Coordinates of C-alpha atoms in Angstrom, one line a residue:
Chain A
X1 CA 0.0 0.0 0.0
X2 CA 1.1 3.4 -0.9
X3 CA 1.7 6.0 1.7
X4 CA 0.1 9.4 2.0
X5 CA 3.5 10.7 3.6
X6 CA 7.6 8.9 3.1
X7 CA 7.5 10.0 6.8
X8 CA 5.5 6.1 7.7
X9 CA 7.5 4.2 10.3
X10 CA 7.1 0.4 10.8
X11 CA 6.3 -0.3 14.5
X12 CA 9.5 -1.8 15.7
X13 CA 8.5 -5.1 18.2
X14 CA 11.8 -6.3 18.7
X15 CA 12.4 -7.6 22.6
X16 CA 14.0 -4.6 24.1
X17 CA 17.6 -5.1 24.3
X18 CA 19.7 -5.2 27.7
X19 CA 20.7 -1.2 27.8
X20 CA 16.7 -0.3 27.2
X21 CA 15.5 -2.6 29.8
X22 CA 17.6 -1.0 32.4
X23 CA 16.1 2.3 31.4
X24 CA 18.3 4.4 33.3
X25 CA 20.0 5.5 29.9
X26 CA 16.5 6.6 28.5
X27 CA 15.6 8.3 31.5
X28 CA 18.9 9.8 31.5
X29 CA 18.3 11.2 28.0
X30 CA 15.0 12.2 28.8
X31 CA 16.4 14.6 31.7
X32 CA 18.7 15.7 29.8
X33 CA 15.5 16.9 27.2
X34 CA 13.8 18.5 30.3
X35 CA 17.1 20.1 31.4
X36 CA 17.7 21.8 28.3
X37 CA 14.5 23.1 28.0
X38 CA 15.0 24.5 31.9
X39 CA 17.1 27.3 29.7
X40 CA 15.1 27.5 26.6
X41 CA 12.8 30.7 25.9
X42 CA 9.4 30.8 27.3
X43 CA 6.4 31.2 25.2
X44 CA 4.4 33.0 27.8
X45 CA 3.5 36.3 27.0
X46 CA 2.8 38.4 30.3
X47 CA -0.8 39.5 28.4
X48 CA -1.8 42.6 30.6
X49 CA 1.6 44.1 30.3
X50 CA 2.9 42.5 27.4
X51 CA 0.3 42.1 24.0
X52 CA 0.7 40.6 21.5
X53 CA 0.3 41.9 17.6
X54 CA -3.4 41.3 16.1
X55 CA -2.9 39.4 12.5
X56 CA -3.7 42.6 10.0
X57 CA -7.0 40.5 9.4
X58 CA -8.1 39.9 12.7
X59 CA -12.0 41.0 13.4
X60 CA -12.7 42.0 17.3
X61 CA -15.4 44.1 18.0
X62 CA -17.7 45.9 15.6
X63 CA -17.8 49.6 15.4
X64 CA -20.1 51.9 13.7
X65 CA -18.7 54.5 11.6
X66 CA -19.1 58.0 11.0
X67 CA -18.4 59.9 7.4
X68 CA -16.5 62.9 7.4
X69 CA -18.5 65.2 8.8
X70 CA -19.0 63.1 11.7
X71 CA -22.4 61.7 10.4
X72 CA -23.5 58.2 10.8
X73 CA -23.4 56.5 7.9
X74 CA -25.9 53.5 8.6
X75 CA -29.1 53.7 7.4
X76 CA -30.9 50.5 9.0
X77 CA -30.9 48.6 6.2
X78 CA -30.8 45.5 8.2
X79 CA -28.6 43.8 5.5
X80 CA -26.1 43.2 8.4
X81 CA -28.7 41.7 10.3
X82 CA -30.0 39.2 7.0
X83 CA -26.1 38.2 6.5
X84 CA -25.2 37.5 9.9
X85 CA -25.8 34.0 10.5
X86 CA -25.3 33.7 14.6
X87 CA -28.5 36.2 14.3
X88 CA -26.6 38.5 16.9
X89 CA -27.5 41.8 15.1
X90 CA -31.3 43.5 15.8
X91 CA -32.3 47.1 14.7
X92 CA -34.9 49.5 14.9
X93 CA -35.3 52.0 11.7
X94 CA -36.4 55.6 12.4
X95 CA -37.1 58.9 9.9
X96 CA -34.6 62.0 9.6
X97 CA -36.4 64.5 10.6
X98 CA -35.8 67.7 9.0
X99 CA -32.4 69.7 10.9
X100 CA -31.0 66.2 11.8
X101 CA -29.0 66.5 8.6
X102 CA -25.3 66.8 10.9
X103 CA -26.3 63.9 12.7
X104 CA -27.7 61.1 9.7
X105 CA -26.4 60.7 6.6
X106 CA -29.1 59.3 4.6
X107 CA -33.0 59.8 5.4
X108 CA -33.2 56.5 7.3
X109 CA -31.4 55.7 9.9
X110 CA -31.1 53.3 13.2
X111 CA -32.4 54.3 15.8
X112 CA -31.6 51.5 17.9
X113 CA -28.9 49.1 16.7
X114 CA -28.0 46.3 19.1
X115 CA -25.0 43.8 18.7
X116 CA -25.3 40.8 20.8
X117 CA -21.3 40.0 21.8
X118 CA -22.3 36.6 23.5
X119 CA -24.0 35.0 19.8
X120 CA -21.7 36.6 17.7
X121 CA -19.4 34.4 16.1
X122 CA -17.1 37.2 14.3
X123 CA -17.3 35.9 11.0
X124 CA -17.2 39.2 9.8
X125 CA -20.4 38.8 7.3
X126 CA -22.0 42.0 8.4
X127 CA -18.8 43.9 7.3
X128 CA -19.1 42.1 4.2
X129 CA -22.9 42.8 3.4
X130 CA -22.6 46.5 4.6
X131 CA -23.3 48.9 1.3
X132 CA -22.4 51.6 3.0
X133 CA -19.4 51.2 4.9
X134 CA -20.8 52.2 8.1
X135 CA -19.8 48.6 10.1
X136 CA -16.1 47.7 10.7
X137 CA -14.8 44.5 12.6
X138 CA -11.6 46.6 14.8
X139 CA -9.2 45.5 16.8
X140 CA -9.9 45.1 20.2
X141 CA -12.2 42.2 21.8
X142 CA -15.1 41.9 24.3
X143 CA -13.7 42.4 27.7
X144 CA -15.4 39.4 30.6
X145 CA -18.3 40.8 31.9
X146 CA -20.5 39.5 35.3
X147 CA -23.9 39.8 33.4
X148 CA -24.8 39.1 30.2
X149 CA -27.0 42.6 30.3
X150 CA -23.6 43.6 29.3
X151 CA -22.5 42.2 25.7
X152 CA -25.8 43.4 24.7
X153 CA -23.4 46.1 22.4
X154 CA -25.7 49.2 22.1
X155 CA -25.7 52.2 19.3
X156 CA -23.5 54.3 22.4
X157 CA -20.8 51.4 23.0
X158 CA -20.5 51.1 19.2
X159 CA -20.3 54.2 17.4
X160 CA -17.2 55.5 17.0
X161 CA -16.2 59.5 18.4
X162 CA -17.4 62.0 16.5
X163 CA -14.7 63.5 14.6
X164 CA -16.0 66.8 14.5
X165 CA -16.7 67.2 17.9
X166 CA -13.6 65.1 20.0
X167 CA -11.0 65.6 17.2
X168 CA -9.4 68.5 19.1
X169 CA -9.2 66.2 22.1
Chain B
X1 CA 22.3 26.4 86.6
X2 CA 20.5 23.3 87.8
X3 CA 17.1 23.9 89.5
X4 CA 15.4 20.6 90.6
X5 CA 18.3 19.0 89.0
X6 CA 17.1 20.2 86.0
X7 CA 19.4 21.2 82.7
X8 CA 17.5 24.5 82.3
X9 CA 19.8 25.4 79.7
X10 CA 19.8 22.3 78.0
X11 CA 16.2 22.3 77.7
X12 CA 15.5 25.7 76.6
X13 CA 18.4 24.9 74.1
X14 CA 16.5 21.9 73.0
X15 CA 13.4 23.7 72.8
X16 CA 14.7 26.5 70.5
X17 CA 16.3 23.8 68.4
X18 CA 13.0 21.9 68.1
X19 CA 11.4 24.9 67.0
X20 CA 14.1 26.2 64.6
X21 CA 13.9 22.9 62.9
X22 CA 10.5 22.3 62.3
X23 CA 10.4 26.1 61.5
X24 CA 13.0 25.0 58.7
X25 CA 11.3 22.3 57.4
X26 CA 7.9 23.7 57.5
X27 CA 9.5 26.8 56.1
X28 CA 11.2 24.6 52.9
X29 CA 8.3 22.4 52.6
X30 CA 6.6 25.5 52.1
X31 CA 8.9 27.1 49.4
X32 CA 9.1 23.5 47.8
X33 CA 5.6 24.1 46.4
X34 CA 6.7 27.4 44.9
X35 CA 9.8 25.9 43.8
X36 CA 7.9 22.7 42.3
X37 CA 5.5 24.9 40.2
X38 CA 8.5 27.1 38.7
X39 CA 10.2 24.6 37.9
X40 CA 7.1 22.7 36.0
X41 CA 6.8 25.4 34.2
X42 CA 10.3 26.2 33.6
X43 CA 10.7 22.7 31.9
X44 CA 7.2 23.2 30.1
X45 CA 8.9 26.7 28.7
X46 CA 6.1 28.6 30.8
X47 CA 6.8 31.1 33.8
X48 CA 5.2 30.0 36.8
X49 CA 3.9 31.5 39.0
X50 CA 4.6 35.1 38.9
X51 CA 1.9 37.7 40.3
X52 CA 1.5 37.2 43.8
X53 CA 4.9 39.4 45.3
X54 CA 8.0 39.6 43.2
X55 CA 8.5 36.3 41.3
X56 CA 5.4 35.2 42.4
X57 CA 7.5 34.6 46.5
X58 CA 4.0 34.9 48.1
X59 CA 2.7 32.2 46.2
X60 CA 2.8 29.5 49.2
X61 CA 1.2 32.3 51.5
X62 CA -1.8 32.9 49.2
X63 CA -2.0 28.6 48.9
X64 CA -2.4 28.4 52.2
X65 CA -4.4 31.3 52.9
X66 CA -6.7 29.8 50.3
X67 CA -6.2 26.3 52.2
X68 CA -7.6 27.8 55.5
X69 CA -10.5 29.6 54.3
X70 CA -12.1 26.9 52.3
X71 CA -14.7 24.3 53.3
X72 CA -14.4 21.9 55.5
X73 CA -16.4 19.1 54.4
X74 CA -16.2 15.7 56.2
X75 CA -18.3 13.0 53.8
X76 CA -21.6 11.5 56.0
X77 CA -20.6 7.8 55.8
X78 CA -17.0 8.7 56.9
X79 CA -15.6 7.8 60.4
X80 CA -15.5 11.2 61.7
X81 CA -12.2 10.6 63.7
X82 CA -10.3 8.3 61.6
X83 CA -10.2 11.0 58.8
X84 CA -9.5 13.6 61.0
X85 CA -6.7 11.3 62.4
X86 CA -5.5 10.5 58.7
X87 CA -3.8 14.2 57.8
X88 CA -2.9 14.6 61.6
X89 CA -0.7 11.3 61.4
X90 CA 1.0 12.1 58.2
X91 CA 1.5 15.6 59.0
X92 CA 3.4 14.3 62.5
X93 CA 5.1 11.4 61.4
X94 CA 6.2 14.1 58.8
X95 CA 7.5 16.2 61.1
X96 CA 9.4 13.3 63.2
X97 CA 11.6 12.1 61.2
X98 CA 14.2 15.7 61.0
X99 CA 15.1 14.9 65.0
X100 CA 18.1 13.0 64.0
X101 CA 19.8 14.5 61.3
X102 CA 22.6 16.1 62.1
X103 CA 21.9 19.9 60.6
X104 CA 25.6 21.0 61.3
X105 CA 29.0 20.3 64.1
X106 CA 28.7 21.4 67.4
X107 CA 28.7 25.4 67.8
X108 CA 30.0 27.2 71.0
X109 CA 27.9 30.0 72.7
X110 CA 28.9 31.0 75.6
X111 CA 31.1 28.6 76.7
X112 CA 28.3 25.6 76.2
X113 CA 28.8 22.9 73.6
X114 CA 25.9 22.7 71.4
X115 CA 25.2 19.8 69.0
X116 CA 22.9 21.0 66.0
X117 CA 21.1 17.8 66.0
X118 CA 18.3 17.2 68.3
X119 CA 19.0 14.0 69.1
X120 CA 22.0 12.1 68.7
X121 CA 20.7 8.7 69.4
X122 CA 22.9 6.0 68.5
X123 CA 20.0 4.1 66.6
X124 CA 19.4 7.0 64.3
X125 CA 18.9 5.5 60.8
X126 CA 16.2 2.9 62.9
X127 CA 14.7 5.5 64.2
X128 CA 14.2 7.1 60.6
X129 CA 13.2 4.3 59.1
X130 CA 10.8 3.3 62.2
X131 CA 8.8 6.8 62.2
X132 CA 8.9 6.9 57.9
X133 CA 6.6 3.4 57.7
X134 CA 4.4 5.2 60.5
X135 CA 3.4 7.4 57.8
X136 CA 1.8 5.0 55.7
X137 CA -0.7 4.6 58.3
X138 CA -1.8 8.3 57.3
X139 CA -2.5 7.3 54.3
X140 CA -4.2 4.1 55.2
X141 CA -6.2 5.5 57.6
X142 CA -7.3 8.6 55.5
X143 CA -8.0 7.0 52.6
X144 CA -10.2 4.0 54.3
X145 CA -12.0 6.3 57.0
X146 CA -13.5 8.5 53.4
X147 CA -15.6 5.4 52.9
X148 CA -15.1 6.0 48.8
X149 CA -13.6 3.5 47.2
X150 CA -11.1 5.1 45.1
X151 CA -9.0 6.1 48.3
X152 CA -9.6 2.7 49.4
X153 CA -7.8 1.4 46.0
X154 CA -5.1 4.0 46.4
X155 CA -4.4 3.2 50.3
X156 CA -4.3 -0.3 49.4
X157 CA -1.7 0.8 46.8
X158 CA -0.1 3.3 48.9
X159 CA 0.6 0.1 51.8
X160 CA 1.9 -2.5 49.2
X161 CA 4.0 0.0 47.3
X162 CA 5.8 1.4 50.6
X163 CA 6.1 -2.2 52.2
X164 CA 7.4 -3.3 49.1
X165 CA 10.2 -0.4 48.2
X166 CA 11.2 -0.5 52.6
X167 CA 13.1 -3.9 51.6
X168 CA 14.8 -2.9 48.9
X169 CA 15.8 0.4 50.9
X170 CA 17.1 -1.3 54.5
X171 CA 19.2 -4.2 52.3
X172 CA 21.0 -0.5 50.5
X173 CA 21.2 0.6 53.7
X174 CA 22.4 -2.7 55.3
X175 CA 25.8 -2.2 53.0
X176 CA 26.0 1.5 53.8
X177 CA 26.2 0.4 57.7
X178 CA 28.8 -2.6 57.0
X179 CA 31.2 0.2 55.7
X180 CA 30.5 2.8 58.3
X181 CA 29.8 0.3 61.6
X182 CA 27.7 2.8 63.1
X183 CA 23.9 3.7 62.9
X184 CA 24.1 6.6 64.5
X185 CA 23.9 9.2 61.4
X186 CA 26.3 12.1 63.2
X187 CA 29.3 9.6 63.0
X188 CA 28.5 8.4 59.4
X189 CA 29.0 12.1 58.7
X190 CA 32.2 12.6 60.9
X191 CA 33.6 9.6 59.1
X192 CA 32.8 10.8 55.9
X193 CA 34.3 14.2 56.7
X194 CA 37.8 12.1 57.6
X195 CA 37.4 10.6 54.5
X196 CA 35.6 10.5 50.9
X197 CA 32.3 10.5 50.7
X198 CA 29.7 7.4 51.2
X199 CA 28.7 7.8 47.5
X200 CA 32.0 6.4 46.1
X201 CA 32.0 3.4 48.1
X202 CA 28.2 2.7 47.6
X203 CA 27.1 3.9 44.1
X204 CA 24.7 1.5 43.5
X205 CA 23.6 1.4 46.9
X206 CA 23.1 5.2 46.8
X207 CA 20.7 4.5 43.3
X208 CA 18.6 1.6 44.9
X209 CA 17.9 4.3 48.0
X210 CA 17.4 6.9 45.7
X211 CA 14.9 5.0 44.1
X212 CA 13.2 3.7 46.8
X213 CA 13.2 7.1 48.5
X214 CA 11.1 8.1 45.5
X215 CA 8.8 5.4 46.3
X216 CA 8.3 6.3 49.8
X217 CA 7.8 9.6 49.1
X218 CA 5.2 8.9 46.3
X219 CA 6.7 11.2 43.8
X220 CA 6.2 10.4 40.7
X221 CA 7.0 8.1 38.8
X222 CA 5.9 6.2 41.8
X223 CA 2.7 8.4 42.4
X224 CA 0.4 5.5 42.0
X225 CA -1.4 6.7 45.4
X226 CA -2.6 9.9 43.9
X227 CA -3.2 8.9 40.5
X228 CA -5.5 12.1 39.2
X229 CA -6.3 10.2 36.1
X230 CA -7.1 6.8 37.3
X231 CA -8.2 7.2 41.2
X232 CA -9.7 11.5 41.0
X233 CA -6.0 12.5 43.6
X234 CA -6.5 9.0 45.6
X235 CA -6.3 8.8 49.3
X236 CA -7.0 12.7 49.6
X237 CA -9.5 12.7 46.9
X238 CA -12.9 13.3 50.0
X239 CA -10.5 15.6 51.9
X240 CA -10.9 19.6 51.6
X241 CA -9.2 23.0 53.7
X242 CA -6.5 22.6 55.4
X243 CA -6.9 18.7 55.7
X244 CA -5.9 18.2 52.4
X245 CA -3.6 20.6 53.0
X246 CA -1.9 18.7 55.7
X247 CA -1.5 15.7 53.3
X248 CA 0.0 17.8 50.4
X249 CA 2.4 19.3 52.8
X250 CA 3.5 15.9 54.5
X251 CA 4.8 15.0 51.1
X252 CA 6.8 17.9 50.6
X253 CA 8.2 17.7 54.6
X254 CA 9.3 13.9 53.7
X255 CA 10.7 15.1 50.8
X256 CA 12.5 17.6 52.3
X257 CA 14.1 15.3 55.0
X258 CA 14.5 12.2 52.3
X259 CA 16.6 14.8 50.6
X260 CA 18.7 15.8 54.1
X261 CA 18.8 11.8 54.7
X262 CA 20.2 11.1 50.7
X263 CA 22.8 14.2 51.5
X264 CA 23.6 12.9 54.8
X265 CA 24.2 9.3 54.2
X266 CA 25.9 9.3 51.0
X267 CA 27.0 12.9 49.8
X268 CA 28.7 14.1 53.3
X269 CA 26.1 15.5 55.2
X270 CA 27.5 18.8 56.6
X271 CA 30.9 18.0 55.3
X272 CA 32.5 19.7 52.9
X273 CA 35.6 18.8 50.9
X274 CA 38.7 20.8 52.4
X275 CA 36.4 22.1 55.2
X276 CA 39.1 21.4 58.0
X277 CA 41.8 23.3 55.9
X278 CA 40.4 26.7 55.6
X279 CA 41.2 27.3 59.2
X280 CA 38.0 28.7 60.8
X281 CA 36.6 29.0 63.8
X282 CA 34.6 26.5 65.4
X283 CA 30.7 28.4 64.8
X284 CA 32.0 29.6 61.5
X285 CA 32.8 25.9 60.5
X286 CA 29.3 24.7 61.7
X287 CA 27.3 28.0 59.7
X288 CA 29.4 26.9 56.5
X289 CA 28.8 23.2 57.3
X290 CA 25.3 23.5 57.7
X291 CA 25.3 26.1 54.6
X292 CA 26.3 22.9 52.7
X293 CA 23.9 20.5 53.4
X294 CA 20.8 23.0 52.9
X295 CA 22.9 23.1 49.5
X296 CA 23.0 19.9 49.3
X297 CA 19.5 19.2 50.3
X298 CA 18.0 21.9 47.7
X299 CA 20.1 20.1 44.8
X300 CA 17.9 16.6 46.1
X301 CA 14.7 18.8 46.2
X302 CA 15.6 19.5 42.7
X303 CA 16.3 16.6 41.5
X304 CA 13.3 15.0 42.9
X305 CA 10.9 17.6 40.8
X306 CA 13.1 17.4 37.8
X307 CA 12.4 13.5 37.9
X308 CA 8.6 13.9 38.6
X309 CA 8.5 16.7 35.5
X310 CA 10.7 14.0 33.0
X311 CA 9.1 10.7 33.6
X312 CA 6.2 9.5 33.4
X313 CA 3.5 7.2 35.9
X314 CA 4.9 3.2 36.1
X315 CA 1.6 1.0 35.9
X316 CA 1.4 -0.6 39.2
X317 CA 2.5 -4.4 37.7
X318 CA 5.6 -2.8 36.4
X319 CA 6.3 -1.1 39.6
X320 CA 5.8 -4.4 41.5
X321 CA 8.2 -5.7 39.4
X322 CA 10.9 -3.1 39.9
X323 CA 10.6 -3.5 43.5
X324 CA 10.6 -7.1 44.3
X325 CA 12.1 -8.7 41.0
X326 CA 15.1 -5.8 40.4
X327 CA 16.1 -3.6 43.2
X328 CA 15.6 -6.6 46.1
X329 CA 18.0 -8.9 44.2
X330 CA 20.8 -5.7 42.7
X331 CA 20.1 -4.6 46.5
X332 CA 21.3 -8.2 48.3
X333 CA 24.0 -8.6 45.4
X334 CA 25.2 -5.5 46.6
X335 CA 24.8 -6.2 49.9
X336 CA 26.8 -9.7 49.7
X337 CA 29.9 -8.0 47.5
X338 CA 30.2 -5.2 50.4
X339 CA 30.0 -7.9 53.2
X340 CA 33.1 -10.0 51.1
X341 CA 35.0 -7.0 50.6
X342 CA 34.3 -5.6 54.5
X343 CA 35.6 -9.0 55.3
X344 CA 38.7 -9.6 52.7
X345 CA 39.8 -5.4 53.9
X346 CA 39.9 -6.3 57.5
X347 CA 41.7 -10.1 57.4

């Protein structure tokens, strides 16, 4: 039978020879293994001091976005919320009313948009269906929480600042 | 000063060694659990522990602290006072066995010779090896008074595994005391500070001890007593607080004086090569002496957890095997060639 890998080793059942029955040479070898890796690098990263790069394609938390002038640029479409197959995204659609223009881009827009952190699954579909750019996976994850009141990710915990108003800051 | 015919100084010198002792061993058990968690993780390329005080030092406190505050449960269908008896035995018998090692030479204060060693009896390896099988009845006891049948099994194994690896030990031992004539474990060290060290005469002997010393300390690979994965921790699996406590900590307090015993018998005890050149004083001598053997006795500790982080559990067959089929016979051969060469040296 042919192989998948050259790498197959025949199981070797020979009696075990005078030198491996004693085992003190194996075991001897085998400290020797631990002892070296005594000196070796650790791979432990001290996390709240020390983090680690994100891959550049990594998708943490959602945000909201804002166009230029600091407007949001969803508009409830609820394509996010068709795409997203955990079902973690709900929204509620409202009217611009007129003198909201700074505030909305389009006429429509969400007046309550809800991201449930605990069913998410951070595929990253709802960045994908978005038509208008206004959700983006970033970099940073959910913290742990106590109560599950609190993944509930609301409009306020996912819009990002205004730059119009906290760019001076 | 006599009162009553009464020593007073001897006994309050007693009493402060007693204490100063057990502090030490307490003290080293203690920092053994610190040092065995580095050193896991060391070998498994992780830190440790590392948060609790600088290099994680406060560890053992916050162990214990955690020990003492949690539950106390005591199973219904348990005799009440055998499993409170269990830890208590292990944890004395534990304690016992550092009277007789000789911690350094005699230091002068004050005009008044005083030995470092709490009690030189002339019987002292007995004595060691009388109070170390005590300890198994800790473990018996605990694990049969839990009434659950996994620290039955593993009391059961504990027993047979100590009774078996006691043999092999005394007949190592039994060629260690042809060569040295003496039991009393101050003048094995004096004649080894005359001399060279036990270990040259008796290397096999000192492997077969070390061995066996593994076994009676249940260290891996001889852990078969607190198997996680086949008995849930064994004889301490019902216990909880500080009772489980008291069993971890025996362990590491037998381990502690196994490793004094190991430096004692064959690597010189408090004796150091060239120590009676270097022209000290008397006290100076004894601090340096006794600097040597806690040296000595830290390399053991470390060896020990370097073993028990390298190789893994024997299954209990094999380790039946070991102990009655290998090191019984390798320890009377041994015995028998000492004995012939004792004899041919002084005819």
């Amino acid at each position: 039978m042919q192989t998948l890998t050259n790498r197959a080793k025949p199981v070797d059942r020979r009696p075990m020879t005078f030198m491996e029955k004693m085992y003190i040479p194996a075991i001897a070898k085998g400290m020797g293994i631990t002892l070296k890796h005594l000196f070796q690098r650790k791979a432990t990263v001290s996390f709240p001091e020390k983090k680690r790069q994100f891959s550049p394609v990594f998708r943490g938390l959602h945000v909201l976005n804002r166009d230029e002038e600091g407007r949001e640029r969803c508009t409830a479409c609820g394509l996010c919320a068709v795409a997203c197959p955990a079902e973690a995204i709900t929204m509620e659609a409202a009217e611009r009313k007129p003198g909201e223009e700074h505030l909305y881009r389009e006429e429509k827009y969400a007046a309550r948009y809800e991201i449930n952190m605990l069913r998410c699954i951070f595929c990253g579909f709802c960045e994908e269906a978005c038509p208008k750019d206004a959700v983006y996976m970033s970099e940073t994850f959910a913290p742990a929480m106590y109560e599950r009141k609190g993944f509930i990710y609301g409009k306020q915990d996912l819009l990002i600042p205004n730059p119009k108003t906290s760019s001076g800051k | 000063m006599t009162l009553l015919s009464i020593d007073w100084f001897f006994l309050i010198e007693k009493i402060l060694l007693i204490s100063g002792v057990l502090v030490l061993s307490l003290v080293v058990a203690m920092y053994s659990t610190w040092g065995e968690r580095k050193v896991a993780a060391w070998i498994q390329d992780r830190l440790g522990p590392n948060r609790a005080g600088p290099m994680g030092l406060l560890q053992p406190l916050a162990d214990g602290g955690k020990l003492f505050f949690k539950e106390e449960i005591i199973p219904t269908n348990s005799n009440r006072f055998l499993f409170i008896l269990g830890p208590s035995i292990a944890m004395l018998v534990a304690c016992m066995t550092s009277a007789v090692i000789p911690w350094a030479d005699t230091i002068t204060i004050a005009g008044r010779q005083i030995s470092l060693q709490v009690a030189d009896v002339n019987i002292g390896i007995l004595f060691i090896f009388g109070v170390v099988s005590m300890g198994v009845y800790g473990i018996m006891i605990g694990g049969w008074a839990s009434n659950n049948k996994f620290s039955l099994l593993a009391s059961v194994r504990a027993a047979s595994q100590i009774i078996s690896y006691e043999l092999p030990m005394g007949l190592a031992l039994i060629a260690l005391l042809m060569l040295t004539g003496t039991l009393s474990l101050k003048e094995i060290v004096e004649q080894q500070r005359a001399g060279l060290w036990n270990v040259v005469y008796q290397p096999l002997g000192f492997l077969i001890f070390l061995i066996c010393a593994f076994a009676e300390c249940n260290r891996t690979p001889f852990d078969l007593p607190e198997a996680e994965n086949e008995l849930n921790g064994g004889y301490h699996l019902e216990y909880s607080s500080m009772k489980l406590g008291f069993f971890l900590f025996a362990e590491y307090i037998n381990m502690f004086i196994s490793s004094a015993l190991m430096a004692t018998l064959y690597f010189g005890g408090y004796a150091y090569p060239g120590m009676d050149k270097l022209g000290l004083s008397e006290n100076m001598l004894a601090l340096t002496g006794f600097l040597a053997l806690f040296i000595k006795t830290l390399l053991f500790i470390f060896f020990f957890m370097w073993v028990r982080w390298t190789i893994p559990r024997f299954r209990y067959d094999q380790l039946m095997r070991l102990g009655w089929r290998v090191l019984i016979p390798l320890a009377l051969a041994n015995m028998l060639i000492t004995g012939a060469v004792e004899l041919l040296r002084h005819h």
